[in-house]
Coordinates of C-alpha atoms and ligand atoms in Angstrom, one line a residue:
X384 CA -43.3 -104.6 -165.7
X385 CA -40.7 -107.4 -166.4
X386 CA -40.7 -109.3 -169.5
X387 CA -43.0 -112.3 -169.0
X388 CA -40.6 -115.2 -169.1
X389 CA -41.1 -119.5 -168.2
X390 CA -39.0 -122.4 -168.6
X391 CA -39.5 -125.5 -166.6
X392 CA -35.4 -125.9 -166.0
X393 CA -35.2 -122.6 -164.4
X394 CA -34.5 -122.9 -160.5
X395 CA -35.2 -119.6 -159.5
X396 CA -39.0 -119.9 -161.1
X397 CA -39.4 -123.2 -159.9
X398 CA -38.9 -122.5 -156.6
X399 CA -42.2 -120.8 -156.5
X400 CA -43.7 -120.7 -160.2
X401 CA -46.9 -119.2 -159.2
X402 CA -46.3 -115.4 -160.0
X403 CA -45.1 -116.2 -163.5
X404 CA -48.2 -119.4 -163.7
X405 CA -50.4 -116.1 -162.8
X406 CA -49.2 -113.6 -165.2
X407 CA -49.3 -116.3 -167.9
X408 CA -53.1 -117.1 -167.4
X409 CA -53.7 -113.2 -167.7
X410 CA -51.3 -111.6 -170.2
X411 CA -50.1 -115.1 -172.2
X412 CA -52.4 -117.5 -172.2
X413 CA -51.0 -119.5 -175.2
X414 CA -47.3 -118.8 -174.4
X415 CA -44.3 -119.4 -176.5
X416 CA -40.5 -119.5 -175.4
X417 CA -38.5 -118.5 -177.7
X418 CA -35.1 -120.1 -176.2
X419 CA -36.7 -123.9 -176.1
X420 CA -39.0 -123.4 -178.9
X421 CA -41.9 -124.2 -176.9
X422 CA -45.5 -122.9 -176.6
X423 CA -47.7 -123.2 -173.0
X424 CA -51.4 -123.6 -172.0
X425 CA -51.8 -122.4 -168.4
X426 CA -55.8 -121.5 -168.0
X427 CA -57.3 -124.8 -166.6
X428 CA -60.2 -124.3 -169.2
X429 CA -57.5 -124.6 -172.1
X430 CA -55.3 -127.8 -170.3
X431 CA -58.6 -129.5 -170.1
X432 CA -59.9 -128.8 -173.5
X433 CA -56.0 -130.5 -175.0
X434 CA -56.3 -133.0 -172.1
X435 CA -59.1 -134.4 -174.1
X436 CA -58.1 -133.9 -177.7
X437 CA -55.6 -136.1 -178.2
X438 CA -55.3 -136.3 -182.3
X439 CA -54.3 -132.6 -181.9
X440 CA -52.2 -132.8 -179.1
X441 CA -50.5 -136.2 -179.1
X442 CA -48.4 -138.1 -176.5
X443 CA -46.6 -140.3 -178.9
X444 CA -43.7 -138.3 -179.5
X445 CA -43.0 -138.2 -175.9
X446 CA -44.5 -136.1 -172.9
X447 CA -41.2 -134.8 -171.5
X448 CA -40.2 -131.6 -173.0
X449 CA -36.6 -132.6 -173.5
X450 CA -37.0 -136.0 -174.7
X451 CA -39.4 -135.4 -177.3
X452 CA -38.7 -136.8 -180.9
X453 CA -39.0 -135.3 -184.4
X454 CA -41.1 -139.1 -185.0
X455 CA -42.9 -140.7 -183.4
X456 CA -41.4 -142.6 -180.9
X457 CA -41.0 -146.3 -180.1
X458 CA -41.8 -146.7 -176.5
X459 CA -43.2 -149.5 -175.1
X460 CA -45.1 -147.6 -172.7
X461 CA -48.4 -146.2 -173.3
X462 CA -48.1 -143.2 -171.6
X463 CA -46.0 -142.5 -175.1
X464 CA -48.4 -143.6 -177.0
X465 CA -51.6 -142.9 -178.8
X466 CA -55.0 -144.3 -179.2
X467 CA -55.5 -147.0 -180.9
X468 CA -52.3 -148.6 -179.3
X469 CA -52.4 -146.4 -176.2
X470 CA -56.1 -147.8 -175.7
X471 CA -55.3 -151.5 -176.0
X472 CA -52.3 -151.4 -174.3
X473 CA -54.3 -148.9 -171.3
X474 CA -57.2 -151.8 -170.9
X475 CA -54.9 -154.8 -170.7
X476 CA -53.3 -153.4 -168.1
X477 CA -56.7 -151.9 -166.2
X478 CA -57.7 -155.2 -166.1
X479 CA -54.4 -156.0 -163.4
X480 CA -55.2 -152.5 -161.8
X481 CA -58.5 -153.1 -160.3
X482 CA -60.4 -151.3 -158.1
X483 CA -60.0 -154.9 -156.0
X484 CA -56.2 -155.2 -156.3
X485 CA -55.9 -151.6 -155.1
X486 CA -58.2 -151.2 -152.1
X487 CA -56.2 -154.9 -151.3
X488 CA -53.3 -152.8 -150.7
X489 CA -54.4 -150.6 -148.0
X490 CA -53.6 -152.8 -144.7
X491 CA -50.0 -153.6 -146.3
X492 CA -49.6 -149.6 -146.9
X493 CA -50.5 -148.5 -143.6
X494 CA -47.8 -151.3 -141.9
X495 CA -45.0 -149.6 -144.4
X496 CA -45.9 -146.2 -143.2
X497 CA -46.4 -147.0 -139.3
X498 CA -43.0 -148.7 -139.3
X499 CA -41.5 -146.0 -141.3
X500 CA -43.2 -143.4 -138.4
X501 CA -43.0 -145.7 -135.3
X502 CA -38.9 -145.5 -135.7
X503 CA -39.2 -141.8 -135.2
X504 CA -41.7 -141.6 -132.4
X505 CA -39.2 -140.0 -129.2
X506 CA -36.8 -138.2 -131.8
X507 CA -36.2 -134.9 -132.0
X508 CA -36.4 -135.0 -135.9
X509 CA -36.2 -136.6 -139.2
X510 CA -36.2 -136.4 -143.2
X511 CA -40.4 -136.4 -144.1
X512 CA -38.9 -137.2 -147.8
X513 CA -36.1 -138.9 -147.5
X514 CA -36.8 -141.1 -144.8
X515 CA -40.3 -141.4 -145.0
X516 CA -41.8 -140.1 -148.4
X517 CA -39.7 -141.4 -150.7
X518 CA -39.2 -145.0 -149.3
X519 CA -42.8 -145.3 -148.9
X520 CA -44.3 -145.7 -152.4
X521 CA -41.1 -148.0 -153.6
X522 CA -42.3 -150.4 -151.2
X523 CA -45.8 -149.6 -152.1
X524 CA -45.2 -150.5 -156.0
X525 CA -42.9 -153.7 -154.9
X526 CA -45.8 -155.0 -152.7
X527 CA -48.5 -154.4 -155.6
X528 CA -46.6 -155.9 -157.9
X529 CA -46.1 -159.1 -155.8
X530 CA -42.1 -159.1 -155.1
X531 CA -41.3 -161.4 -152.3
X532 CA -40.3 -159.6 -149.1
X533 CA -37.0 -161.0 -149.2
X534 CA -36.2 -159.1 -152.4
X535 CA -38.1 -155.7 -151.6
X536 CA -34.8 -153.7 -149.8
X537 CA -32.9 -155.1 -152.8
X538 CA -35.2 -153.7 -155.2
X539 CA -35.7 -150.7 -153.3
X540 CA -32.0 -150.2 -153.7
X541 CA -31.8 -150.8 -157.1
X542 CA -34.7 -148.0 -157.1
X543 CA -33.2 -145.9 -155.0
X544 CA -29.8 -146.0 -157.2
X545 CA -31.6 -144.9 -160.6
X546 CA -32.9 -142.0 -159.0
X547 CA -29.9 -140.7 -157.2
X548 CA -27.2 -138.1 -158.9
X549 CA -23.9 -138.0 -157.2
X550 CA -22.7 -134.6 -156.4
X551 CA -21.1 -133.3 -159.9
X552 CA -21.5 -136.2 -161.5
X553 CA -22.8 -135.4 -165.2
X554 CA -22.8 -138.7 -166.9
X555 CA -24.3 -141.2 -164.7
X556 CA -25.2 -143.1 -167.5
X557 CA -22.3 -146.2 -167.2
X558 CA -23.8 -146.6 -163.5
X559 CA -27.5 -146.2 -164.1
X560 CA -26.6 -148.7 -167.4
X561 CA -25.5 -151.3 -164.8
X562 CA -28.2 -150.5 -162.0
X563 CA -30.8 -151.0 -164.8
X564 CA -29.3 -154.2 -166.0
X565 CA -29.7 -155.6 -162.5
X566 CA -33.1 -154.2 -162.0
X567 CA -34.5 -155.6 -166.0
X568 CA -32.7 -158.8 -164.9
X569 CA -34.6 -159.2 -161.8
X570 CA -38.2 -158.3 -163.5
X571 CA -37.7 -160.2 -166.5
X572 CA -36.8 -163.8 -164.2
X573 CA -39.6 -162.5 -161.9
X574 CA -42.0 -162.8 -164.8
X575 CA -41.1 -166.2 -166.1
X576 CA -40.9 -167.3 -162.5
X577 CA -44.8 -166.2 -162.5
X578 CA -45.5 -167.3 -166.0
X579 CA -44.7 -171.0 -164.8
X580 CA -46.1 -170.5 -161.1
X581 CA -49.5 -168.4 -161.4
X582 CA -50.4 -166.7 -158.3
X583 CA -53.2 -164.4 -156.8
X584 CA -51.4 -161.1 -157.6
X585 CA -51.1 -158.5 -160.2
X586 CA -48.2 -160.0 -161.3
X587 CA -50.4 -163.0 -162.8
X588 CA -53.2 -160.9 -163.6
X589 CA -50.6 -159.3 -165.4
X590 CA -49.6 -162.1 -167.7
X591 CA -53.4 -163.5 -167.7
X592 CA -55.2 -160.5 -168.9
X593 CA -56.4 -160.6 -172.3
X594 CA -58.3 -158.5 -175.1
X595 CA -60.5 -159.3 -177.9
X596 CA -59.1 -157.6 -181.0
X597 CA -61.4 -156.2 -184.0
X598 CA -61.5 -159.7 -186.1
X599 CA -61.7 -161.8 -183.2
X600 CA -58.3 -162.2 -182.5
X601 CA -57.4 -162.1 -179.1
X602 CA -54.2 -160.5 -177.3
X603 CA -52.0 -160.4 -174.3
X604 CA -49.5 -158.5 -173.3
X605 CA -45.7 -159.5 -174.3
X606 CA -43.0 -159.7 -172.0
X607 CA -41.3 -156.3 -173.2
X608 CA -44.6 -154.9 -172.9
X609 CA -45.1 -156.4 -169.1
X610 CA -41.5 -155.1 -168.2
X611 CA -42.1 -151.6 -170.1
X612 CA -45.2 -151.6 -168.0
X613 CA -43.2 -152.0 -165.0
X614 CA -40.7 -149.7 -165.4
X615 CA -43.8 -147.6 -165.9
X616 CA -45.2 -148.3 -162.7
X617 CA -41.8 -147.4 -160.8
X618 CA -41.4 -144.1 -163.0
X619 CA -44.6 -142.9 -163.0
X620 CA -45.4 -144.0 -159.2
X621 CA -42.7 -143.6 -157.3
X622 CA -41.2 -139.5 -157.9
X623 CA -44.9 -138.2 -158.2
X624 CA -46.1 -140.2 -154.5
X625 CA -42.6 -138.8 -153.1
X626 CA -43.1 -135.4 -154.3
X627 CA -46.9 -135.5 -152.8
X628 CA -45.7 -136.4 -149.6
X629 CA -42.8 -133.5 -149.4
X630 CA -46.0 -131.5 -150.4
X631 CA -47.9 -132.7 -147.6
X632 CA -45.5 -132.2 -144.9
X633 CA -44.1 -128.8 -146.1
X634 CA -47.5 -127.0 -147.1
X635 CA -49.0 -128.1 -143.4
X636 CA -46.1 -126.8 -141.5
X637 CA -47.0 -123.6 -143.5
X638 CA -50.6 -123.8 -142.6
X639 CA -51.0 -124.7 -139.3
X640 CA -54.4 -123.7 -138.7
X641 CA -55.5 -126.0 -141.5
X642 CA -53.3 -129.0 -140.0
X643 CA -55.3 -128.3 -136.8
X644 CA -58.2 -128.7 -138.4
X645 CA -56.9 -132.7 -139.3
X646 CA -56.1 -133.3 -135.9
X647 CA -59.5 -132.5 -134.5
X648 CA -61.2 -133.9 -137.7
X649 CA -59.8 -137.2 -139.6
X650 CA -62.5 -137.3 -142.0
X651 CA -61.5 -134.2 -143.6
X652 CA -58.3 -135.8 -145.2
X653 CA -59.2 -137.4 -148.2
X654 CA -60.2 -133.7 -149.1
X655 CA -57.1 -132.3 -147.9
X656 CA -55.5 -135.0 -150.1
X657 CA -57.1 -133.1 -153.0
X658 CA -56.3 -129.8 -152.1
X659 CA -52.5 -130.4 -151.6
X660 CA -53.1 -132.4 -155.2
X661 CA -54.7 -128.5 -156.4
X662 CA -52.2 -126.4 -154.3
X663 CA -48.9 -128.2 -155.5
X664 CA -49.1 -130.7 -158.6
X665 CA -46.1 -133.1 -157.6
X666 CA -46.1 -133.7 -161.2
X667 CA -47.2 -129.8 -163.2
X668 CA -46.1 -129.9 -166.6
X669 CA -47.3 -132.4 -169.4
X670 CA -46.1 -132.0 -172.6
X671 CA -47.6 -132.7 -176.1
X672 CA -46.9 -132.6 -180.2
X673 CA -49.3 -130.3 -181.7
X674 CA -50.5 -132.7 -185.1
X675 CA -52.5 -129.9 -187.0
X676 CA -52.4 -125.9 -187.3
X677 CA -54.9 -124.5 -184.1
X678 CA -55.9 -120.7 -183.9
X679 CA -56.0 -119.8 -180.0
X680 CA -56.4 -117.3 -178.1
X681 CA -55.7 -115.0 -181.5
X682 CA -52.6 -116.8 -182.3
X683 CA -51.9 -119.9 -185.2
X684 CA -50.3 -122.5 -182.8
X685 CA -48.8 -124.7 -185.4
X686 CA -48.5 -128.2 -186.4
X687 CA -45.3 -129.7 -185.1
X688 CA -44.9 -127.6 -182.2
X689 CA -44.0 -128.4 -178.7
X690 CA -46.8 -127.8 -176.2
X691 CA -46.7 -128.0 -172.5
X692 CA -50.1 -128.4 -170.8
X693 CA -49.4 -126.7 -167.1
X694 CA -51.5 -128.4 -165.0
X695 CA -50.2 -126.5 -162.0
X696 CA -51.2 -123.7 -163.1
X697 CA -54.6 -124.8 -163.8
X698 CA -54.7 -125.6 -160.3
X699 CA -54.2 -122.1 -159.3
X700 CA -56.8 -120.6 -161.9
X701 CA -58.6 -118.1 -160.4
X702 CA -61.3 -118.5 -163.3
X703 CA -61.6 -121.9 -161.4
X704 CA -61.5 -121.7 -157.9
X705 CA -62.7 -119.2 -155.7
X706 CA -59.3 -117.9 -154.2
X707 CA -56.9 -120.0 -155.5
X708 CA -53.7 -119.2 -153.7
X709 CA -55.5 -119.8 -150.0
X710 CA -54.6 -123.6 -148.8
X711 CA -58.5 -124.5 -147.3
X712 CA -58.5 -128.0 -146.0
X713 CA -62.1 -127.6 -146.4
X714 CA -62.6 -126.5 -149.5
X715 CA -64.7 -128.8 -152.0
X716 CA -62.3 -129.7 -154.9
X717 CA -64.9 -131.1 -157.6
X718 CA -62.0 -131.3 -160.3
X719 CA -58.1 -130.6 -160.9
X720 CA -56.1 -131.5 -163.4
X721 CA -53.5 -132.8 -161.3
X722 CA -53.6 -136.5 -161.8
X723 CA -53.9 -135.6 -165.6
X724 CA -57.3 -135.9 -167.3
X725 CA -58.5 -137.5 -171.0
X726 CA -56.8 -140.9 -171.8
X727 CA -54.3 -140.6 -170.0
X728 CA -55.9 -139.8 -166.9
X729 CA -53.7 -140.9 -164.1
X730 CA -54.0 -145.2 -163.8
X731 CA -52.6 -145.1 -160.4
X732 CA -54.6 -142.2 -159.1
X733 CA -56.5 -144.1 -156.5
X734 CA -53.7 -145.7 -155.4
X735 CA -51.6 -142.0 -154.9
X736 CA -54.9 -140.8 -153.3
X737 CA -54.6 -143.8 -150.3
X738 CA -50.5 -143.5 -150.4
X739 CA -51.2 -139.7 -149.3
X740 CA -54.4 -140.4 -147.0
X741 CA -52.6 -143.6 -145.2
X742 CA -49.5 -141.4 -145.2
X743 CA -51.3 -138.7 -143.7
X744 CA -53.5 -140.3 -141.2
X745 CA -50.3 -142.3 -139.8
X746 CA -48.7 -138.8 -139.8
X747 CA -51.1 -136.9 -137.7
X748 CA -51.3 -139.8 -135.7
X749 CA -48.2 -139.8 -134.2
X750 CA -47.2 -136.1 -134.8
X751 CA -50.0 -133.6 -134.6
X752 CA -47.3 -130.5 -135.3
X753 CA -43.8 -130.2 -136.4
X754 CA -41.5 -127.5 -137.7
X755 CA -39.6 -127.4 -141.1
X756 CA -35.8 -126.6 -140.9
X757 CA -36.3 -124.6 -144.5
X758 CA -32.6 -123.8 -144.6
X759 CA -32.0 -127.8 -145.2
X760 CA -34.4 -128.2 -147.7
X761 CA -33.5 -129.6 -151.3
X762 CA -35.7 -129.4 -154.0
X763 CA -35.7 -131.9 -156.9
X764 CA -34.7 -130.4 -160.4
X765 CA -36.4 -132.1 -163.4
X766 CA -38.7 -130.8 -165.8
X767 CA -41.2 -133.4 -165.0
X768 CA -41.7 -133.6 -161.1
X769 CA -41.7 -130.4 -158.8
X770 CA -41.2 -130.7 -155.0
X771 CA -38.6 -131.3 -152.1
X772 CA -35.9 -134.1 -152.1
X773 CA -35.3 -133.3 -148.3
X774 CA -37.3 -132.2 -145.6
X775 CA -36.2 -132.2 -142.4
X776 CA -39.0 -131.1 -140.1
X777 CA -38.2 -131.0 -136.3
X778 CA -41.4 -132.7 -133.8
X779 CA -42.3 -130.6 -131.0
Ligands
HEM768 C1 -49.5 -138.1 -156.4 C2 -49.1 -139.0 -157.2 C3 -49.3 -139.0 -158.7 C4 -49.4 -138.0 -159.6 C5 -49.4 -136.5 -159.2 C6 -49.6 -138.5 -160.9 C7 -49.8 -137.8 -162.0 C8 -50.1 -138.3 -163.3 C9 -50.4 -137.5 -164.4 C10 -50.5 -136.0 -164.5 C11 -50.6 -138.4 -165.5 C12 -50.9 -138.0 -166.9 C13 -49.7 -137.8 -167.8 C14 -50.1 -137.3 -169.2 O1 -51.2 -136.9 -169.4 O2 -49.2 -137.3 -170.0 C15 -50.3 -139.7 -165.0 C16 -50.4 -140.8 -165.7 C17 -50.0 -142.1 -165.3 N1 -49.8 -142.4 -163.9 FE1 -49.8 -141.2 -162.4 N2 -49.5 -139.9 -160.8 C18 -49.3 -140.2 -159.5 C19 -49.2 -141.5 -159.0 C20 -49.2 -142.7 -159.8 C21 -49.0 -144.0 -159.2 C22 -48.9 -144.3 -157.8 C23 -49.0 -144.8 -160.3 C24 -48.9 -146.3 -160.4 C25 -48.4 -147.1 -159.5 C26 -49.2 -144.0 -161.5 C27 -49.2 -144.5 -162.8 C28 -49.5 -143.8 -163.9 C29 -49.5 -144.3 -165.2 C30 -49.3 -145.8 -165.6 C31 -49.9 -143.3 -166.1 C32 -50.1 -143.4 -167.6 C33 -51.5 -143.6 -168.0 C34 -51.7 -143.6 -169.5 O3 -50.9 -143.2 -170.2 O4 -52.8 -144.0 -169.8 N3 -49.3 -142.7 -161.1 N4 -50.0 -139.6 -163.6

């Protein structure tokens, strides 16, 4: 038997991670590589368990492998951050993202998608990611957030231009500096604009929310924290919705049967929405500081180490779910770990949940099969989102 080996940068194990996830969970189930100095939790018992302990396994030294810090870091954004900050911070900005704000959003998310659709009804083809996936949650974010329609493409470009890597170009930092100049620029006269002119969006709710502090004292948010929060939004939004969509239409061209089953029966996909959350985490790998020495599994996993919580793989536990690597539209998903869990529990989770049901619905709608050209495909490579980039699917 090969020597058990995982790295999140590896393309060949990324392509399809679930062998290695497997033999992880049964012969490594605290994992350490010895090339990134990294140890792994696979079993969804164990991600949960860390999920919730955050003084042990802490987010403020960063949550992507590579750009974690020897201190802890200085991010304005909470998903960086621990409790106490990382709670005031999380329920000023809960106050914007209510459960009102984002069922508001609906209507305006199923006219981006059906126009999006409609312009491919009568072809023979098109991109699912890049000309329907990705573009959907920019818009999505832009509209939440209250950008005037007349700015959206230009945002959307701006978007669009951070994410993108030329071809062999390895230090896109002079351009992404200048595209992030424009896009901090835009935000920050967006929010003064709103600071004089309060509207009904989350924008103002935004600005307006407030919390006591212990002593009476009570806080808002400042305006690097409102833009932090924003760039927030767009990174944590925007990839992970994209990559959910690819998801969506490559693992239903695979399953057929199961997209059938969608067809005939609409009401089954919010559940299918889970299971394609279960079956691929757009987003699998979470990563942590370990604060204190921990004995698992048999081993001394020790303070100051690097831990990644793979919540794909948990997804996939067969100690978990009854037959883990069958795609069952059907299948009741009580819990996964995909959206995160603990503090830091996905914020925008019922809003990714209606992007991939609206998405879905519209999909099915118009085309009730289609083929993948797999050849074409292109995956994404980062260590923090797994899934395609392109997806060209042909509509019979
Ligand atoms: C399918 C789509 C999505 C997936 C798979 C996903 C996944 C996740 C995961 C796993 C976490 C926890 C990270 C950790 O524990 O370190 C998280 C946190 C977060 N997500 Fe999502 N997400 C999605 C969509 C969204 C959307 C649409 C938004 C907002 C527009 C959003 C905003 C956030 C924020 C702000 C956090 C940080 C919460 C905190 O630190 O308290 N996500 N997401």
């Amino acid at each position: 038997m090969s020597d058990l080996y995982y790295d999140p940068y590896d393309y060949e194990i990324d392509a399809d991670p679930h062998p290695v996830w497997r033999r992880m969970r049964d012969e490594a189930p605290l994992y350490h590589n010895e090339k990134f100095d990294f140890y792994a939790l696979s079993r969804f018992q164990d991600v949960l368990h860390a999920s919730t302990d955050e003084e042990t396994f802490a987010s403020g030294f960063g949550t992507v492998l590579e750009m974690m810090t020897e201190t802890h870091n200085e991010s304005p954004m909470m998903i960086f951050k621990d409790p106490p900050e990382h709670t005031a911070l999380r329920k000023l900005v809960s106050r914007a993202f209510s459960p009102r704000r984002i069922s508001e959003l609906e209507p305006r998310i199923r006219a981006i998608a059906c126009r999006y659709l409609d312009a491919q009804v009568g072809s023979a083809g098109f991109d699912y990611v890049a000309d329907f996936g990705a573009r959907l949650p920019v818009m999505v974010i832009g509209s939440m957030l209250g950008v005037p329609e007349e700015d959206q493409d230009q945002v959307r470009e701006w978007t669009d231009a951070q994410l993108h890597r030329e071809e062999g170009e390895i230090d896109a930092r002079k351009r992404l500096d200048e595209v992030q100049a424009a896009l901090w620029g835009y935000f920050a006269r967006y929010v003064a604009a709103r600071r004089k002119e309060p509207r009904d969006d989350m924008m103002t709710d935004l600005i307006e929310a407030e919390i006591e502090l212990e002593g009476g004292n009570k806080r808002r948010l400042t305006d690097e924290e409102l833009l932090a929060f924003i760039g927030l939004l767009s990174g944590a939004g925007n990839e992970t919705v994209a990559r959910l969509l690819g998801w969506t239409g490559a693992v239903l061209a695979r399953n057929p049967g199961e997209r059938r089953k969608l067809v005939e029966d609409p009401s089954l996909i919010p559940g299918a929405v889970e299971e394609l959350l279960r079956y691929e985490a757009p987003s699998p790998v979470q990563a942590r500081k370990v604060t204190r020495d921990i004995d698992l599994h048999g081993t001394t996993l020790p303070k100051g180490a690097r831990l990644l919580l793979l919540t794909g793989s948990a997804g996939r536990d067969e100690r978990e779910y009854v037959d883990p690597d069958r795609f069952d539209v059907t299948r009741s998903v009580d819990r996964h770990l995909s959206l995160g869990f603990g503090v830091h529990f996905c914020l925008g989770a019922s809003l990714a949940r209606m992007e991939g049901r609206v998405a879905l619905e519209e999909t099915l709608r118009r085309f009730p099969e289609w083929d993948v050209q797999w050849h074409d495909t292109e995956r994404v490579h980062t260590s923090t989102v797994r899934g395609y980039a392109k997806l060209p699917i042909t509509l019979q």
